[in-house]
mmCIF file of C-alpha atoms in Angstrom:
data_model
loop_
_atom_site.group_PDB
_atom_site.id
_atom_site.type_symbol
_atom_site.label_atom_id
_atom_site.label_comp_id
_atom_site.label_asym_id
_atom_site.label_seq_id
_atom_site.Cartn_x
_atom_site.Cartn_y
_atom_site.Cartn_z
ATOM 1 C CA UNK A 1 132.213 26.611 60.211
ATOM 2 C CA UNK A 2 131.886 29.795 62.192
ATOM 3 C CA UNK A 3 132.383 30.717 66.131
ATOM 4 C CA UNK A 4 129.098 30.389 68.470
ATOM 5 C CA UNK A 5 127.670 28.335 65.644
ATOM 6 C CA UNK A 6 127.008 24.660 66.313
ATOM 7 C CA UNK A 7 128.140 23.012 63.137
ATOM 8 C CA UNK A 8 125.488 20.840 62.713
ATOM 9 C CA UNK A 9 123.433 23.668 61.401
ATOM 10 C CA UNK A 10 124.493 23.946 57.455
ATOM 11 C CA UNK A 11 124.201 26.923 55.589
ATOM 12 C CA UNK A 12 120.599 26.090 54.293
ATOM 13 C CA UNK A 13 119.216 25.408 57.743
ATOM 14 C CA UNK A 14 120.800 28.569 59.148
ATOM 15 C CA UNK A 15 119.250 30.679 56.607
ATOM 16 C CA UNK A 16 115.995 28.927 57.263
ATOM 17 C CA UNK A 17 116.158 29.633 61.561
ATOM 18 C CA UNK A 18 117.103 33.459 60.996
ATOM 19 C CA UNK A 19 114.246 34.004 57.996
ATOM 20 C CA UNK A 20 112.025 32.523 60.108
ATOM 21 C CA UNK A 21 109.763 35.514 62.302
ATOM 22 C CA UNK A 22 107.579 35.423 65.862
ATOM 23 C CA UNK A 23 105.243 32.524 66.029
ATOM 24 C CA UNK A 24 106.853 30.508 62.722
ATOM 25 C CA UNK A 25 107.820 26.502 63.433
ATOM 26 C CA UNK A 26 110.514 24.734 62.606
ATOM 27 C CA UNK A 27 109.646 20.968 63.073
ATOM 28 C CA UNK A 28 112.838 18.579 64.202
ATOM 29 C CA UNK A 29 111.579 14.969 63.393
ATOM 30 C CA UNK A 30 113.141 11.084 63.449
ATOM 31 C CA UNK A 31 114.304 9.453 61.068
ATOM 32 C CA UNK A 32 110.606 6.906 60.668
ATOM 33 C CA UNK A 33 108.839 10.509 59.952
ATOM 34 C CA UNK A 34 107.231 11.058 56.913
ATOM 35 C CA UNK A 35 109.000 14.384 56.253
ATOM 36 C CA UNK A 36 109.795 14.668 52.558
ATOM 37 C CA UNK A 37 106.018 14.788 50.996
ATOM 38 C CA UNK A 38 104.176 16.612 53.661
ATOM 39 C CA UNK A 39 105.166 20.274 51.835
ATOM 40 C CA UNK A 40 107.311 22.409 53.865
ATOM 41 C CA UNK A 41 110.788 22.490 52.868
ATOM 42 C CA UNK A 42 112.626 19.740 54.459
ATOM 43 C CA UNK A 43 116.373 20.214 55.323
ATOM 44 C CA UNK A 44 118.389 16.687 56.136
ATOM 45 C CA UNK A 45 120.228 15.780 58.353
ATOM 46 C CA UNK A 46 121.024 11.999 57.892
ATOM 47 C CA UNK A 47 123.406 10.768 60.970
ATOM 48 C CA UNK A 48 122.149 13.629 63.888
ATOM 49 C CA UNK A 49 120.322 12.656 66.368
ATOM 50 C CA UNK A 50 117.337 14.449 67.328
ATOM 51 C CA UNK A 51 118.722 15.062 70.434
ATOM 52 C CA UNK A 52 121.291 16.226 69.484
ATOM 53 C CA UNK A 53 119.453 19.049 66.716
ATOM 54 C CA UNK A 54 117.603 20.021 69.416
ATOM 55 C CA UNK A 55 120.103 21.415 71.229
ATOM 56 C CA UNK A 56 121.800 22.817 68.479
ATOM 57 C CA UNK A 57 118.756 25.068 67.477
ATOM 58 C CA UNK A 58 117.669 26.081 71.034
ATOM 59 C CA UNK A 59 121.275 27.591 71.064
ATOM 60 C CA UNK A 60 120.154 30.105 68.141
ATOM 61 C CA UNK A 61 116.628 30.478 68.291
ATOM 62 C CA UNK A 62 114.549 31.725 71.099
ATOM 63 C CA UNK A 63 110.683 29.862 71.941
ATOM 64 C CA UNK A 64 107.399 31.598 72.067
ATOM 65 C CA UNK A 65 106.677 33.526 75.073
ATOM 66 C CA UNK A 66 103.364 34.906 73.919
ATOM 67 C CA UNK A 67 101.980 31.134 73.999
ATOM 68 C CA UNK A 68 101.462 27.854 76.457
ATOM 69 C CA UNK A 69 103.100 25.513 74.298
ATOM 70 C CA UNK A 70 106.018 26.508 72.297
ATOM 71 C CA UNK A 71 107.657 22.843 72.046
ATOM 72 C CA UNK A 72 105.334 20.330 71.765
ATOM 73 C CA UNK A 73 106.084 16.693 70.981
ATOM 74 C CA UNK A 74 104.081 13.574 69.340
ATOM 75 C CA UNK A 75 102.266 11.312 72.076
ATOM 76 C CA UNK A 76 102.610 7.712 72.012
ATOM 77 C CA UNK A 77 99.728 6.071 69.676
ATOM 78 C CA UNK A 78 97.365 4.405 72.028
ATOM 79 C CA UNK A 79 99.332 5.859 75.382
ATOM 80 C CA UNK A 80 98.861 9.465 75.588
ATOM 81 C CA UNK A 81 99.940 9.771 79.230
ATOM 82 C CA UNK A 82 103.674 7.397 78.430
ATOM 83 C CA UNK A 83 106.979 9.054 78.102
ATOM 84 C CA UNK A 84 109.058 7.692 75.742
ATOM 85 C CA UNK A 85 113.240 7.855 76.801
ATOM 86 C CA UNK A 86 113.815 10.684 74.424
ATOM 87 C CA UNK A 87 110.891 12.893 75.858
ATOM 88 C CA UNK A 88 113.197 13.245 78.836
ATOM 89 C CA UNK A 89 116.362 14.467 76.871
ATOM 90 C CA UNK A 90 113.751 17.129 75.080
ATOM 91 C CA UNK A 91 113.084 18.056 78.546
ATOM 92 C CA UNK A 92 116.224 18.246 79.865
ATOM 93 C CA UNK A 93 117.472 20.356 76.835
ATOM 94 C CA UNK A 94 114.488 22.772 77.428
ATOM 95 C CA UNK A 95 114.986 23.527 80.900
ATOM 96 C CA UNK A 96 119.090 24.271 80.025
ATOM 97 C CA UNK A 97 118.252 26.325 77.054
ATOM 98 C CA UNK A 98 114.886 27.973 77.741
ATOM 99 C CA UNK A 99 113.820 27.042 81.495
ATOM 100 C CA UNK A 100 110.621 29.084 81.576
ATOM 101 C CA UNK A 101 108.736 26.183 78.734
ATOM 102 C CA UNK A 102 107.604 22.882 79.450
ATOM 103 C CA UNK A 103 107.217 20.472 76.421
ATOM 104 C CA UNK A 104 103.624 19.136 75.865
ATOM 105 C CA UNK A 105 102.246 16.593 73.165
ATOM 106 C CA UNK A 106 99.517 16.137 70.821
ATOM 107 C CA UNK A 107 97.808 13.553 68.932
ATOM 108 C CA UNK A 108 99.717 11.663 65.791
ATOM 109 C CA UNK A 109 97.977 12.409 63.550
ATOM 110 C CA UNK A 110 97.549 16.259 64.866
ATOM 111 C CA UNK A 111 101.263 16.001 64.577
ATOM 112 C CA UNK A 112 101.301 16.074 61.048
ATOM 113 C CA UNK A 113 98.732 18.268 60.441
ATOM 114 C CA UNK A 114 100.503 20.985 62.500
ATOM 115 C CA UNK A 115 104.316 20.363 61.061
ATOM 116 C CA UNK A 116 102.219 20.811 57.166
ATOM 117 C CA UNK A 117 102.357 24.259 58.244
ATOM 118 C CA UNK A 118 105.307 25.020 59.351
ATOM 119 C CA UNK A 119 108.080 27.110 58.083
ATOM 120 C CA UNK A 120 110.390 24.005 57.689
ATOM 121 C CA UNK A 121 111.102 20.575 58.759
ATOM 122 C CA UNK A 122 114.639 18.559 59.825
ATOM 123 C CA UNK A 123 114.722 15.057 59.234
ATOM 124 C CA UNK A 124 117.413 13.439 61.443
ATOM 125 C CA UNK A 125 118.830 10.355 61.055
ATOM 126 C CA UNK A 126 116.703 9.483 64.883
ATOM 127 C CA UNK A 127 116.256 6.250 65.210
ATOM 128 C CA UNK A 128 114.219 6.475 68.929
ATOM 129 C CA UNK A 129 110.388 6.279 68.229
ATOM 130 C CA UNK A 130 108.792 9.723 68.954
ATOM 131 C CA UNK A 131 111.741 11.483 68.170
ATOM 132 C CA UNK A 132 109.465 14.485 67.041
ATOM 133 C CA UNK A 133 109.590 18.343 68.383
ATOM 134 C CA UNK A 134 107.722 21.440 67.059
ATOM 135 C CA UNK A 135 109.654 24.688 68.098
ATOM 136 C CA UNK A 136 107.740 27.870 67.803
ATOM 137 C CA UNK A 137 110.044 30.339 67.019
ATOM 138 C CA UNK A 138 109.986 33.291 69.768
ATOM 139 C CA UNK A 139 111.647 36.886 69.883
ATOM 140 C CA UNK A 140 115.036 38.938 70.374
ATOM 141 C CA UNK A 141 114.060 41.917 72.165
ATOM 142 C CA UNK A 142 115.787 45.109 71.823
ATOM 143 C CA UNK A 143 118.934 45.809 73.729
ATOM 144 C CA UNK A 144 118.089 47.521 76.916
ATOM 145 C CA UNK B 1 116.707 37.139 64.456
ATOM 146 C CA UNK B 2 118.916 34.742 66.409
ATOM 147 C CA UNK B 3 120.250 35.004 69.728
ATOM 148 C CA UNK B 4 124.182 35.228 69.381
ATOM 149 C CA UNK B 5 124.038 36.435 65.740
ATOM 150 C CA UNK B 6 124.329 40.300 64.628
ATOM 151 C CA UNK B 7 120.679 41.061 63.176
ATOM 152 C CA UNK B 8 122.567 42.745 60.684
ATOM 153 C CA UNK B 9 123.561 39.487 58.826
ATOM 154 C CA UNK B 10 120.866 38.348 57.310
ATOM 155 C CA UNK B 11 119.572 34.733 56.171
ATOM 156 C CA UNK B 12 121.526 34.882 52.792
ATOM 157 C CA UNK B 13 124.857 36.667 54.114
ATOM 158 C CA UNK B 14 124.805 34.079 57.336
ATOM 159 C CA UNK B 15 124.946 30.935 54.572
ATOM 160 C CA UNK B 16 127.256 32.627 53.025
ATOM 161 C CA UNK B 17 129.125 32.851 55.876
ATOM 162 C CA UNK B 18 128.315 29.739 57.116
ATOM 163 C CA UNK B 19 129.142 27.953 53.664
ATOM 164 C CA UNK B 20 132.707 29.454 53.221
ATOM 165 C CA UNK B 21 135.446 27.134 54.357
ATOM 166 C CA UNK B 22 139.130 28.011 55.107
ATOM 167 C CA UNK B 23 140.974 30.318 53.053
ATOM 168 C CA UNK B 24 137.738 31.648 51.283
ATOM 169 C CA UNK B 25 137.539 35.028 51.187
ATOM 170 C CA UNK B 26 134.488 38.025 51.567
ATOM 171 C CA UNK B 27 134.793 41.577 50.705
ATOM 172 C CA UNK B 28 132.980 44.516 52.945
ATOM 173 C CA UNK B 29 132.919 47.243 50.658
ATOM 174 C CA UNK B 30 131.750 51.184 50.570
ATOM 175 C CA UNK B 31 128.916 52.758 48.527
ATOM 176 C CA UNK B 32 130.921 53.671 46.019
ATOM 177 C CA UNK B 33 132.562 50.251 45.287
ATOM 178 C CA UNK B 34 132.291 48.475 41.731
ATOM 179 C CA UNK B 35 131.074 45.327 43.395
ATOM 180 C CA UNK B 36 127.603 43.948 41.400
ATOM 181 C CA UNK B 37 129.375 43.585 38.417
ATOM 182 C CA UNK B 38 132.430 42.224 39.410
ATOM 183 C CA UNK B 39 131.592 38.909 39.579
ATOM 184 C CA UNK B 40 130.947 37.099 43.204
ATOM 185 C CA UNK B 41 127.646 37.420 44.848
ATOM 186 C CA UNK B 42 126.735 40.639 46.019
ATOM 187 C CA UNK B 43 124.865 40.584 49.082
ATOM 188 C CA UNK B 44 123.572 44.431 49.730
ATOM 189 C CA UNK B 45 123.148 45.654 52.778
ATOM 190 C CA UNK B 46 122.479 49.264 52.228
ATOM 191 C CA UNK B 47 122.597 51.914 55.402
ATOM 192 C CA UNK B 48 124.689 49.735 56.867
ATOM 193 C CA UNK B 49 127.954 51.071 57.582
ATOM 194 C CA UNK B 50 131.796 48.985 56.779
ATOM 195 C CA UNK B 51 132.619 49.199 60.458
ATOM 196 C CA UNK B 52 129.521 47.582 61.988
ATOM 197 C CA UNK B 53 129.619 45.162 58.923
ATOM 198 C CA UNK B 54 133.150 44.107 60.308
ATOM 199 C CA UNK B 55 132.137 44.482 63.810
ATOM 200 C CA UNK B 56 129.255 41.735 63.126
ATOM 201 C CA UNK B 57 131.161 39.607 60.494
ATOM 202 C CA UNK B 58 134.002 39.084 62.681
ATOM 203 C CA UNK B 59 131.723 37.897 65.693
ATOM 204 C CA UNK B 60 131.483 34.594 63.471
ATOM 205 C CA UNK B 61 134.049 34.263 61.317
ATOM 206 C CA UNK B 62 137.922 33.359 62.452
ATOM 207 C CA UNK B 63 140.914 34.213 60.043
ATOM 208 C CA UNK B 64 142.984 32.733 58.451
ATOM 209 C CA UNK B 65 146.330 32.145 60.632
ATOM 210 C CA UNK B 66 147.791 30.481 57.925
ATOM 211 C CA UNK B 67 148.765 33.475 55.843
ATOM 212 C CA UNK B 68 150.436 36.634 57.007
ATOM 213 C CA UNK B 69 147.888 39.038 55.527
ATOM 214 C CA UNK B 70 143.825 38.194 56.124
ATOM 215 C CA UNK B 71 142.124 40.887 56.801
ATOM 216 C CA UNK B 72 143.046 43.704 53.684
ATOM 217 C CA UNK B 73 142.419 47.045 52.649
ATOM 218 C CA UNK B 74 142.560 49.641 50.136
ATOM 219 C CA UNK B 75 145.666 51.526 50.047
ATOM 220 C CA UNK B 76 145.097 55.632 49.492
ATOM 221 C CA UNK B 77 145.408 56.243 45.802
ATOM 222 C CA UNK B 78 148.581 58.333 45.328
ATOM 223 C CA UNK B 79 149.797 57.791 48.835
ATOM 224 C CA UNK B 80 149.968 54.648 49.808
ATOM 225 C CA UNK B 81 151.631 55.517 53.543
ATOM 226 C CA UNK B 82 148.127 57.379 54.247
ATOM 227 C CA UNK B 83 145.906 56.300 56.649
ATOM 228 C CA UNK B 84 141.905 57.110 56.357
ATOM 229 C CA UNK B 85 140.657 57.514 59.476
ATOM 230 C CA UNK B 86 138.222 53.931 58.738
ATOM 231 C CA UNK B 87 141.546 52.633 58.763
ATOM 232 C CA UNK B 88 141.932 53.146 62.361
ATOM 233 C CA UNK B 89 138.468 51.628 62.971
ATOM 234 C CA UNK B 90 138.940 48.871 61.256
ATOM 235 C CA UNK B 91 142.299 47.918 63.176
ATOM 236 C CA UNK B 92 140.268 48.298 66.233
ATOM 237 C CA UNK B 93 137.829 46.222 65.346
ATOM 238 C CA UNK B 94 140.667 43.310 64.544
ATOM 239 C CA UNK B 95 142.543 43.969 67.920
ATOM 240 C CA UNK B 96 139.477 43.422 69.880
ATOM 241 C CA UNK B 97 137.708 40.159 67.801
ATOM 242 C CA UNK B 98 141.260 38.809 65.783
ATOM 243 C CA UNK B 99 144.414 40.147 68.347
ATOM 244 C CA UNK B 100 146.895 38.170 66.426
ATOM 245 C CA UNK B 101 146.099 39.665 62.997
ATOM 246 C CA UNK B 102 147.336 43.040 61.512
ATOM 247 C CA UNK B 103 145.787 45.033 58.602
ATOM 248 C CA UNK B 104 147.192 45.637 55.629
ATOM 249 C CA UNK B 105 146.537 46.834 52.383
ATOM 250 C CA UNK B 106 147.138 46.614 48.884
ATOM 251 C CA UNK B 107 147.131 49.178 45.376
ATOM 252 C CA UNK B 108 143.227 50.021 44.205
ATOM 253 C CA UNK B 109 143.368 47.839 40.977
ATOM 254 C CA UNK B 110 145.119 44.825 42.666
ATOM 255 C CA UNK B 111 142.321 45.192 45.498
ATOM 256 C CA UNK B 112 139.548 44.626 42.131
ATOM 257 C CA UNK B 113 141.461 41.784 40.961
ATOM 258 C CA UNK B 114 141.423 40.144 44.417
ATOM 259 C CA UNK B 115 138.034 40.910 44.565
ATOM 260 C CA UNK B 116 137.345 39.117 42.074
ATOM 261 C CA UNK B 117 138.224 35.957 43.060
ATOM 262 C CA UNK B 118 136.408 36.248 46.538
ATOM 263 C CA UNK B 119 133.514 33.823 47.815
ATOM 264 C CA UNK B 120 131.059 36.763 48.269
ATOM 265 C CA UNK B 121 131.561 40.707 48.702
ATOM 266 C CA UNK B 122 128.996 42.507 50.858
ATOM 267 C CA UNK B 123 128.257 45.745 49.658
ATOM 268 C CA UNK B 124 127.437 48.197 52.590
ATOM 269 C CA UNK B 125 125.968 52.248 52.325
ATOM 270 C CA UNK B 126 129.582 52.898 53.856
ATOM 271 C CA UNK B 127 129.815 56.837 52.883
ATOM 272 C CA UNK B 128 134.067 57.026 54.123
ATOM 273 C CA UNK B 129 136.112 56.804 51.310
ATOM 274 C CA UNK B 130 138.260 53.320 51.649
ATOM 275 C CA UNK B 131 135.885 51.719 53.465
ATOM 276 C CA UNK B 132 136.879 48.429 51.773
ATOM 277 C CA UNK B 133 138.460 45.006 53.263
ATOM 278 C CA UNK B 134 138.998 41.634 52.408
ATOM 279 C CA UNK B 135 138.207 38.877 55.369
ATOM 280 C CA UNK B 136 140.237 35.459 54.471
ATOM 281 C CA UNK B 137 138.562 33.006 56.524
ATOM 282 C CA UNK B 138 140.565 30.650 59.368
ATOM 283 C CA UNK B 139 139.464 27.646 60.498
ATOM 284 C CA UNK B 140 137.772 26.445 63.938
ATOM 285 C CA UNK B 141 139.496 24.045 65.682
ATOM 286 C CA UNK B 142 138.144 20.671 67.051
ATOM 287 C CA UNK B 143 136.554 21.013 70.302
ATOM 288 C CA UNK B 144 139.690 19.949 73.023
#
């Protein structure tokens, strides 16, 4: 383990969130998700809630300022406009971590077209439905 | 980059890092060290000087507490009571990161064999002669 460093994140997933540049995703999904054969590496981690991963990554890694939607979550099949319980932790976590994004949704099936290109996926061991999140990975500016 | 995490520690160093558990040890060394054939994992991280590698590695890693010596140099060759003026840098470094510890150092060819045996060395474009340490990593306590 190291200081500042939420232990969560293993060496492999570490490695993965500072490689990753402006605009790259990183894709936190449940446990139902179909993860393993979409393409992008997948890193595991079996027992975390998504919740929980969430807020471990948004300590490290700054959103996308240069777009709307920088966190964007899965929308209930057949109920666009419903919030599922775990949309309001995301939510919550946002606003402590980066207060100037809101989280949006898209489409299922949009879902998983967008996480095939990502940088990298974590499967949690979530067991809420539509325990999903695309990050899009934003910038450290310069020290003033 | 990552917020909270020198830039200067890069994907592989920061799994490294991350992947180390108590009592490992990593080796800064100068330009002019015999590291990539010694036997750990090099990682390079050339124009980079010892002193800001310490500065940045110590932001993240704890010592070891356990031990009276974890944080080693490179005594002067001939005169062992010498101190290079690195030497004074690095102690600086350790008061303000790692208070409790104290630098010390050991003979040239006993700092090789130690080497040796370390996690990982980190080979930096440190020009200052003796611009070597060894880092024995601590542990991080539970949360209270």
């Amino acid at each position: 383990m190291l200081k500042n460093i939420p232990p969560i994140l293993g060496p492999e997933l570490l490695a993965t969130l500072r490689a990753m540049g402006h605009g790259d995703e990183i894709v936190i999904v449940d446990a139902n998700f179909p993860a393993s054969f979409l393409g992008p590496r997948t890193h595991r981690a079996d027992g975390i809630t998504a919740t929980d991963m969430l807020d471990a990554i948004l300590t490290l890694m700054p959103l996308d300022e240069f777009v709307d939607e920088a966190a964007i979550g899965m929308a209930v099949v057949g109920d666009p406009q419903a919030r599922p319980p775990i949309v309001a932790e995301f939510e919550a976590m946002l606003a402590r971590h980066e207060p100037n994004f809101r989280f949006s949704t898209i489409e299922r099936f949009a879902f998983y077209d967008r996480a095939r290109s990502a940088t990298a996926l974590v499967q949690t061991g979530e067991t809420r439905l539509y325990g999903n999140i695309i990050l899009k990975k934003g910038i450290i500016r310069p020290a003033a």
